[in-house]
Each structure stands twice: as C-alpha cells, then as structure tokens.
Amino acid sequence: MKRTEKGQLVSDLRDKLKGAKSLYYTEFTGLNVKRMTELRRRLKRAGVEYVVIKNTWLESGQRERLVGRL
C-alpha cells in the first residue's frame, strides 16, 4: 500500500471514530474462521460496524492521528 493510500485510510478511520458513539478494542486471537464469521454476522445484525486496524498503526504513532483528537 502506498503512503498516500495509508494516509487516506487513516483519515477515513479518524472520521469514523469521531462519529462513533462508542469504541471497543478487541482481541480475536484464537478465534477460528467459523467463530469469527459468526461474530461478524451478529455484529452486523446489531448494526455494529466492525473494523480491524493494524496494531502497528496504533503502536507507531498513528494512535495520535486516529484517536488522539477525538
């Protein structure tokens, strides 16, 4: 992914976070495909948007860009 694409993605995520009523960080390590699919289906039925963000973005200073200005 090019740097400009990453910048746009971060900007889009920041906008989503600004409009969010709540935010949850989850750990899904250990979930098999079947359980992860079921989780996504349940969240979708409940009107929840589930987005996976790379840990490295949060750890490498992007945290400020994503959530620091909320």
mmCIF file of C-alpha atoms in Angstrom:
data_model
loop_
_atom_site.group_PDB
_atom_site.id
_atom_site.type_symbol
_atom_site.label_atom_id
_atom_site.label_comp_id
_atom_site.label_asym_id
_atom_site.label_seq_id
_atom_site.Cartn_x
_atom_site.Cartn_y
_atom_site.Cartn_z
ATOM 1 C CA MET A 1 0.000 0.000 0.000
ATOM 2 C CA LYS A 2 1.356 3.397 -0.959
ATOM 3 C CA ARG A 3 1.932 6.092 1.638
ATOM 4 C CA THR A 4 -0.832 8.278 0.163
ATOM 5 C CA GLU A 5 -3.289 5.369 0.372
ATOM 6 C CA LYS A 6 -2.336 4.767 4.003
ATOM 7 C CA GLY A 7 -2.824 8.444 4.764
ATOM 8 C CA GLN A 8 -6.291 8.384 3.226
ATOM 9 C CA LEU A 9 -7.172 5.210 5.134
ATOM 10 C CA VAL A 10 -6.057 6.774 8.409
ATOM 11 C CA SER A 11 -8.078 9.884 7.620
ATOM 12 C CA ASP A 12 -11.179 7.810 6.871
ATOM 13 C CA LEU A 13 -10.754 5.829 10.095
ATOM 14 C CA ARG A 14 -10.341 9.030 12.103
ATOM 15 C CA ASP A 15 -13.597 10.360 10.639
ATOM 16 C CA LYS A 16 -15.399 7.131 11.539
ATOM 17 C CA LEU A 17 -14.053 7.269 15.070
ATOM 18 C CA LYS A 18 -15.120 10.879 15.519
ATOM 19 C CA GLY A 19 -18.694 9.923 14.658
ATOM 20 C CA ALA A 20 -18.760 6.781 16.771
ATOM 21 C CA LYS A 21 -20.966 6.591 19.846
ATOM 22 C CA SER A 22 -18.629 4.040 21.404
ATOM 23 C CA LEU A 23 -15.384 2.274 20.641
ATOM 24 C CA TYR A 24 -14.213 -1.173 21.716
ATOM 25 C CA TYR A 25 -10.816 -2.738 21.317
ATOM 26 C CA THR A 26 -10.998 -6.497 20.912
ATOM 27 C CA GLU A 27 -8.578 -9.373 20.867
ATOM 28 C CA PHE A 28 -9.638 -12.074 18.444
ATOM 29 C CA THR A 29 -6.567 -14.285 18.607
ATOM 30 C CA GLY A 30 -7.664 -17.885 18.900
ATOM 31 C CA LEU A 31 -10.998 -17.470 17.132
ATOM 32 C CA ASN A 32 -11.307 -19.860 14.239
ATOM 33 C CA VAL A 33 -12.880 -18.779 10.955
ATOM 34 C CA LYS A 34 -16.295 -20.169 11.875
ATOM 35 C CA ARG A 35 -16.451 -18.268 15.184
ATOM 36 C CA MET A 36 -15.082 -15.063 13.631
ATOM 37 C CA THR A 37 -17.679 -15.236 10.871
ATOM 38 C CA GLU A 38 -20.438 -15.720 13.428
ATOM 39 C CA LEU A 39 -19.160 -12.739 15.430
ATOM 40 C CA ARG A 40 -19.179 -10.531 12.338
ATOM 41 C CA ARG A 41 -22.706 -11.658 11.422
ATOM 42 C CA ARG A 42 -24.037 -10.921 14.900
ATOM 43 C CA LEU A 43 -22.411 -7.512 14.961
ATOM 44 C CA LYS A 44 -23.801 -6.678 11.526
ATOM 45 C CA ARG A 45 -27.327 -7.706 12.582
ATOM 46 C CA ALA A 46 -26.968 -5.425 15.602
ATOM 47 C CA GLY A 47 -25.970 -2.505 13.367
ATOM 48 C CA VAL A 48 -22.363 -2.505 14.567
ATOM 49 C CA GLU A 49 -19.508 -1.704 12.227
ATOM 50 C CA TYR A 50 -16.523 -3.948 12.949
ATOM 51 C CA VAL A 51 -13.189 -2.686 11.645
ATOM 52 C CA VAL A 52 -9.806 -4.321 12.028
ATOM 53 C CA ILE A 53 -6.885 -1.919 12.398
ATOM 54 C CA LYS A 54 -3.263 -2.999 12.304
ATOM 55 C CA ASN A 55 -1.612 -2.941 15.723
ATOM 56 C CA THR A 56 1.473 -1.366 14.206
ATOM 57 C CA TRP A 57 -0.553 1.735 13.285
ATOM 58 C CA LEU A 58 -1.601 2.181 16.870
ATOM 59 C CA GLU A 59 1.868 1.451 18.198
ATOM 60 C CA SER A 60 3.876 3.561 15.761
ATOM 61 C CA GLY A 61 2.453 6.968 16.477
ATOM 62 C CA GLN A 62 -0.683 6.600 14.398
ATOM 63 C CA ARG A 63 -2.640 6.359 17.640
ATOM 64 C CA GLU A 64 -2.411 10.135 17.922
ATOM 65 C CA ARG A 65 -3.669 10.525 14.374
ATOM 66 C CA LEU A 66 -6.513 8.041 14.875
ATOM 67 C CA VAL A 67 -7.819 8.632 18.377
ATOM 68 C CA GLY A 68 -5.793 11.479 19.866
ATOM 69 C CA ARG A 69 -8.083 14.196 18.502
ATOM 70 C CA LEU A 70 -11.424 12.711 19.464
#
